[in-house]
Coordinates of C-alpha atoms in Angstrom, one line a residue:
M194 CA 0.0 -0.1 -0.2
T195 CA 1.0 3.5 -0.9
D196 CA 1.0 6.8 1.2
P197 CA -0.9 9.5 -1.3
Q198 CA 1.4 11.9 0.3
Q199 CA 4.9 10.5 -0.1
P200 CA 6.5 11.9 -3.8
G201 CA 6.0 9.6 -6.6
S202 CA 2.4 8.1 -5.4
P203 CA -0.6 8.5 -7.4
G204 CA -2.5 11.5 -6.1
F205 CA 0.4 13.4 -4.6
D206 CA 0.1 17.1 -5.0
P207 CA 2.7 19.1 -3.8
K208 CA 0.4 22.3 -3.9
N209 CA -1.9 20.8 -1.5
N210 CA 0.8 19.2 1.0
S211 CA -0.1 20.0 4.4
A212 CA 2.7 18.1 6.3
P213 CA 4.8 20.3 8.8
D214 CA 7.8 21.6 7.4
L215 CA 10.5 19.7 9.8
W216 CA 13.3 22.4 8.6
A217 CA 11.3 25.5 9.3
Q218 CA 10.3 23.8 12.9
A219 CA 13.9 22.9 13.8
A220 CA 15.1 26.3 12.6
T221 CA 12.5 27.9 15.0
N222 CA 13.2 25.7 17.9
S223 CA 17.0 26.5 17.4
G224 CA 16.2 30.2 17.4
A225 CA 13.9 30.2 20.9
S226 CA 17.1 28.2 22.4
V227 CA 19.4 30.5 21.3
S228 CA 17.4 33.6 22.7
D229 CA 16.8 31.7 25.8
S230 CA 20.4 31.0 26.5
S231 CA 21.5 34.7 25.4
R232 CA 19.0 36.1 27.9
E233 CA 20.3 34.0 30.9
P234 CA 23.9 35.4 31.7
G235 CA 22.1 39.0 31.8
W236 CA 19.5 38.5 34.1
E237 CA 21.8 36.8 36.6
R238 CA 24.4 39.8 35.8
A239 CA 21.7 42.5 36.8
T240 CA 20.2 40.6 39.8
L241 CA 23.6 40.5 41.1
E242 CA 24.3 44.2 40.3
K243 CA 21.3 45.1 42.1
L244 CA 21.9 43.2 45.3
A245 CA 25.5 44.6 45.3
F246 CA 23.9 48.3 45.2
A247 CA 21.3 47.4 47.7
A248 CA 24.3 46.0 50.0
L249 CA 26.1 49.5 49.4
N250 CA 23.2 51.7 49.9
E251 CA 22.5 49.7 53.5
Q252 CA 26.2 50.2 54.5
R253 CA 26.1 54.2 53.5
S254 CA 22.7 54.4 55.4
T255 CA 24.1 52.6 58.7
R256 CA 27.2 54.9 58.4
R257 CA 25.2 57.9 58.0
W258 CA 23.1 57.0 61.1
K259 CA 26.2 56.2 63.0
I260 CA 27.7 59.9 62.1
F261 CA 24.5 61.3 63.2
F262 CA 24.1 60.1 66.6
R263 CA 27.9 60.6 67.2
L264 CA 27.3 64.2 66.5
A265 CA 24.4 64.3 68.6
W266 CA 26.2 62.9 71.4
L267 CA 29.1 65.5 71.0
V268 CA 26.5 68.2 70.7
L269 CA 24.9 67.2 73.7
F270 CA 28.1 66.8 75.7
V271 CA 29.2 70.6 74.7
T272 CA 25.8 71.6 75.5
V273 CA 25.8 70.0 79.4
A274 CA 29.7 71.4 79.6
F275 CA 28.5 74.9 78.6
V276 CA 25.8 75.0 81.2
A277 CA 27.9 73.6 83.7
L278 CA 30.5 76.0 83.5
R279 CA 28.0 79.0 83.2
Q280 CA 26.5 77.7 86.3
A281 CA 30.0 77.4 88.1
S282 CA 31.1 80.6 86.8
P283 CA 28.4 83.2 87.6
S284 CA 28.4 86.5 85.6
T285 CA 30.5 89.8 87.0
S286 CA 28.8 91.9 84.6
I287 CA 25.6 92.4 86.5
S288 CA 25.5 96.2 87.8
T289 CA 21.7 96.3 88.7
P290 CA 21.3 96.5 92.6
H291 CA 20.4 92.8 93.8
T292 CA 21.3 90.5 97.0
A293 CA 24.4 88.0 96.4
V294 CA 23.6 84.5 97.8
V295 CA 26.1 81.9 98.3
D296 CA 25.0 78.4 99.3
I297 CA 26.7 76.6 102.2
K298 CA 24.7 72.8 102.2
G299 CA 25.8 69.7 103.3
E300 CA 29.4 68.6 104.9
I301 CA 31.7 71.2 105.0
A302 CA 34.9 69.4 104.1
S303 CA 37.6 69.4 101.4
G304 CA 36.5 68.4 98.0
A305 CA 32.8 69.0 98.9
E306 CA 30.5 71.5 97.5
A307 CA 30.6 73.4 100.7
S308 CA 34.6 73.5 100.9
A309 CA 36.6 76.2 101.7
E310 CA 38.1 76.5 98.4
F311 CA 34.1 76.9 96.7
V312 CA 32.8 79.4 99.4
V313 CA 35.5 81.4 99.4
A314 CA 35.6 82.1 95.5
A315 CA 32.0 82.5 95.6
M316 CA 32.1 85.0 98.2
R317 CA 34.8 86.7 96.7
S318 CA 32.9 87.3 93.3
A319 CA 29.8 87.9 95.2
L320 CA 31.4 91.2 96.8
E321 CA 33.5 92.1 94.1
D322 CA 30.4 92.8 91.9
E323 CA 29.5 96.5 91.8
G324 CA 25.9 95.5 91.9
S325 CA 25.6 93.7 94.9
R326 CA 24.7 95.3 98.1
A327 CA 25.1 92.8 100.4
L328 CA 26.0 89.1 100.9
V329 CA 23.8 86.3 102.2
L330 CA 25.1 82.8 103.0
L331 CA 22.3 80.7 102.9
I332 CA 23.3 77.7 105.6
N333 CA 21.9 74.1 105.8
S334 CA 24.6 72.1 107.1
P335 CA 25.2 69.7 110.0
G336 CA 29.0 70.7 110.3
G337 CA 32.3 69.3 109.4
S338 CA 35.7 70.1 108.9
P339 CA 37.1 72.7 111.5
V340 CA 40.1 73.6 109.0
Q341 CA 37.8 74.4 106.4
A342 CA 35.2 76.6 108.6
G343 CA 38.0 78.4 109.9
I344 CA 39.4 79.1 106.5
I345 CA 35.9 80.3 105.5
N346 CA 35.4 82.4 108.8
D347 CA 38.5 84.2 108.8
E348 CA 37.8 85.1 105.0
I349 CA 34.7 86.4 106.1
V350 CA 36.2 88.8 108.2
R351 CA 38.7 90.0 105.9
L352 CA 36.0 90.6 103.0
K353 CA 33.9 92.5 105.3
A354 CA 36.7 95.0 105.9
K355 CA 37.8 95.1 102.3
H356 CA 34.4 95.3 100.5
N357 CA 32.6 97.4 103.4
K358 CA 29.4 95.6 102.7
P359 CA 27.3 93.6 105.1
I360 CA 27.3 89.8 105.2
Y361 CA 24.5 87.9 106.8
A362 CA 23.9 84.2 107.7
V363 CA 20.3 82.8 106.9
V364 CA 20.0 79.6 108.6
E365 CA 17.4 77.1 106.9
E366 CA 16.9 73.5 108.4
T367 CA 20.3 73.3 110.4
C368 CA 23.4 75.3 111.4
A369 CA 25.3 73.3 113.6
S370 CA 29.1 72.7 114.7
A371 CA 31.4 74.0 111.6
A372 CA 28.7 75.5 110.0
Y373 CA 27.7 77.6 113.2
Y374 CA 31.6 78.3 113.2
I375 CA 31.0 80.3 109.6
A376 CA 28.1 82.0 110.7
A377 CA 29.4 83.3 114.1
A378 CA 31.3 85.7 111.5
A379 CA 28.5 87.2 109.7
D380 CA 27.0 90.6 110.6
D381 CA 23.6 89.2 111.6
I382 CA 22.4 85.6 112.0
Y383 CA 18.7 85.0 110.7
V384 CA 16.7 81.5 111.6
D385 CA 13.7 79.9 111.2
K386 CA 11.8 79.4 114.6
A387 CA 12.5 75.5 113.8
S388 CA 15.9 75.7 112.6
I389 CA 18.5 73.6 114.7
V390 CA 21.2 75.6 115.7
G391 CA 24.3 75.1 117.7
S392 CA 26.4 72.0 118.8
I393 CA 29.5 74.0 119.5
G394 CA 31.9 70.9 120.1
V395 CA 34.4 68.7 118.6
L396 CA 34.6 65.1 118.3
M397 CA 36.7 62.3 117.0
D398 CA 35.1 59.0 116.2
G399 CA 36.2 55.5 115.3
F400 CA 36.0 51.9 116.2
G401 CA 38.1 49.4 118.1
F402 CA 38.3 45.9 117.0
T403 CA 40.8 44.1 119.5
G404 CA 38.6 42.4 121.5
V405 CA 36.8 40.8 118.5
M406 CA 40.1 39.4 116.7
E407 CA 41.2 38.0 120.1
K408 CA 38.0 36.0 119.9
V409 CA 38.1 34.7 116.6
G410 CA 41.8 34.5 116.8
V411 CA 43.2 37.0 114.4
E412 CA 46.6 38.5 114.9
R413 CA 47.2 42.0 114.0
R414 CA 50.7 42.7 112.7
L415 CA 51.4 46.5 112.6
L416 CA 55.0 47.7 112.3
T417 CA 55.7 51.4 112.9
A418 CA 58.5 53.6 113.7
G419 CA 57.6 55.6 116.7
E420 CA 55.7 54.3 119.9
N421 CA 52.6 56.6 118.9
K422 CA 52.5 56.1 115.0
G423 CA 49.9 53.7 115.2
F424 CA 47.6 55.0 118.0
L425 CA 44.4 55.7 115.9
D426 CA 44.7 52.2 114.6
P427 CA 41.5 50.5 115.0
F428 CA 43.1 47.1 115.4
S429 CA 45.2 48.0 118.1
P430 CA 44.5 48.7 121.8
Q431 CA 44.8 52.2 122.8
T432 CA 46.7 53.4 125.9
E433 CA 45.8 56.0 128.5
K434 CA 48.4 58.5 127.5
Q435 CA 47.1 58.1 123.9
R436 CA 43.7 58.7 125.1
A437 CA 44.7 61.8 126.8
Y438 CA 46.7 63.2 123.8
A439 CA 43.8 63.2 121.9
Q440 CA 41.6 64.8 124.3
T441 CA 44.2 67.6 124.7
M442 CA 43.9 68.1 121.2
L443 CA 40.1 68.1 121.1
D444 CA 39.9 70.4 123.9
Q445 CA 42.2 72.7 122.3
I446 CA 40.3 72.8 119.1
H447 CA 37.2 73.5 121.0
Q448 CA 38.6 76.4 122.8
Q449 CA 39.6 77.9 119.3
F450 CA 35.9 77.3 118.4
I451 CA 34.4 79.0 121.7
A452 CA 36.8 82.1 120.8
V453 CA 35.6 82.1 117.7
V454 CA 31.8 82.2 118.6
K455 CA 32.4 84.9 121.3
A456 CA 34.2 87.0 118.9
G457 CA 31.7 87.1 116.5
R458 CA 28.4 87.2 118.7
G459 CA 30.2 89.9 121.1
D460 CA 27.8 91.1 124.0
R461 CA 24.8 89.5 121.9
L462 CA 25.7 86.3 123.5
K463 CA 23.9 85.4 126.6
T464 CA 26.3 82.6 127.8
T465 CA 25.2 79.6 129.9
P466 CA 27.0 76.5 131.5
D467 CA 25.2 74.6 128.4
T468 CA 26.2 77.2 125.5
F469 CA 29.5 75.4 124.7
S470 CA 28.6 71.8 125.9
G471 CA 27.6 70.5 122.3
L472 CA 23.9 71.0 123.0
F473 CA 22.0 72.1 120.0
W474 CA 18.6 74.3 120.2
T475 CA 15.9 75.5 118.1
G476 CA 16.0 78.7 116.2
Q477 CA 13.4 80.3 118.5
Q478 CA 15.6 79.3 121.5
A479 CA 18.7 80.2 119.5
V480 CA 17.5 84.0 119.4
E481 CA 16.8 84.0 123.0
M482 CA 20.1 82.9 123.8
G483 CA 21.9 85.6 121.5
L484 CA 23.0 82.5 119.2
A485 CA 21.2 84.3 116.6
D486 CA 19.4 87.5 115.9
K487 CA 16.2 87.3 114.4
L488 CA 13.6 85.0 112.8
G489 CA 13.8 85.2 108.8
N490 CA 14.3 83.8 105.5
L491 CA 16.4 84.7 102.5
D492 CA 13.2 86.7 100.9
Y493 CA 12.9 88.5 104.0
V494 CA 16.6 89.8 104.3
A495 CA 16.7 90.5 100.7
R496 CA 13.6 92.4 100.8
E497 CA 13.4 94.1 104.2
V498 CA 17.3 94.5 105.3
V499 CA 19.3 94.3 102.2
K500 CA 16.5 96.7 100.1
A501 CA 17.4 94.6 97.2
E502 CA 14.8 91.9 96.2
D503 CA 16.7 90.7 93.3
I504 CA 18.8 87.8 94.1
I505 CA 21.9 86.3 92.5
D506 CA 23.4 83.2 93.1
Y507 CA 27.1 83.0 93.3
T508 CA 27.6 79.7 94.7
R509 CA 30.2 77.5 93.0
R510 CA 29.4 73.8 92.0
D511 CA 31.3 70.8 90.6
N512 CA 30.9 70.7 86.9
V513 CA 29.9 67.5 85.2
A514 CA 33.3 66.2 84.6
E515 CA 34.3 66.7 88.1
R516 CA 31.3 65.2 89.8
L517 CA 31.7 62.0 87.8
A518 CA 35.2 61.4 88.4
K519 CA 34.7 62.2 92.2
R520 CA 31.7 59.5 92.3
F521 CA 33.1 57.0 90.3
G522 CA 36.6 57.3 90.5
A523 CA 38.5 58.8 93.6
A524 CA 35.3 58.6 95.7
V525 CA 35.4 55.0 95.6
G526 CA 38.9 54.4 97.1
M527 CA 38.5 57.2 99.7
G528 CA 35.3 55.3 100.7
A529 CA 37.2 52.2 101.4
V530 CA 40.1 53.7 103.5
K531 CA 37.8 56.0 105.5
S532 CA 35.6 52.5 106.2
L533 CA 39.1 51.2 107.8
A534 CA 40.5 54.6 109.3
V535 CA 39.6 56.8 112.1
S536 CA 38.4 59.9 111.0
G537 CA 40.2 63.6 112.0
P538 CA 38.6 66.2 114.5
Q539 CA 35.1 67.1 113.4
L540 CA 32.6 69.8 114.4
R541 CA 29.5 68.0 114.4

């Protein structure tokens, strides 16, 4: 049997032949294959380029944000430092009449905000200003170092004579021991009726652990050159001679304190057997005893006494860097030393 579609067969018509053109199909398939193969490498390259540029942009964005935050912290630090310096150094260009104020708050000690270094510098700035009509020492302190208090007391006396301006002490809650040592040099002392005033005395405190060490079987090995070199050591016994020596030193400082109070208060002081015993009194009692002059606060003194209601604060304070250094640096070591040592004489 013959196929009519095959050439040479009866009924074969080349014009009406509908058989598929295999050569054209092969060419078409070959073209498609070439086209697909030519697109694949370009697509991969474009994708890789997009990924690379995306990663690069992300790195640039991250770097920009890092730079932004660093600049923001730098601006914040500079602003805080500037504000701190402005607070630590009050302007001396003020010429309008005003009442100058210097705070004496907290413990009076070297390195504290109520140290002689800060208080004396603030008092000088306040009195050197042509606009200040008087200086008010705003006191709220339980006491502290007799040395620091003595330096401030002497400077008050000197500055009053130099500038011919009155210096007043205004007591808030407490003006005891070394704080009263300072206030005694003021022209007048103003208190609240419930303020705590006085405590004119000296103390030296510490601990002794010799009995405890013997009970637990601990031996103290302390080497000294000089028989009295370690007499304040809390782990060594204290002799009667050493105790008498320390008491003599305290009595001498106490007499210095009494002399300062008598010189500052003069005839206003109504002395009793308890005046210099270390007791303290309310503000109302202090006025009656001559330890203070009148009842009054800062606003009252500025308005009624100084006659200059504008109040300018000249207090010197630690800046931010110094405060952080003291809290997290030297203060840690000093705290460890103080916990094992006997403190020196204190007016508190």
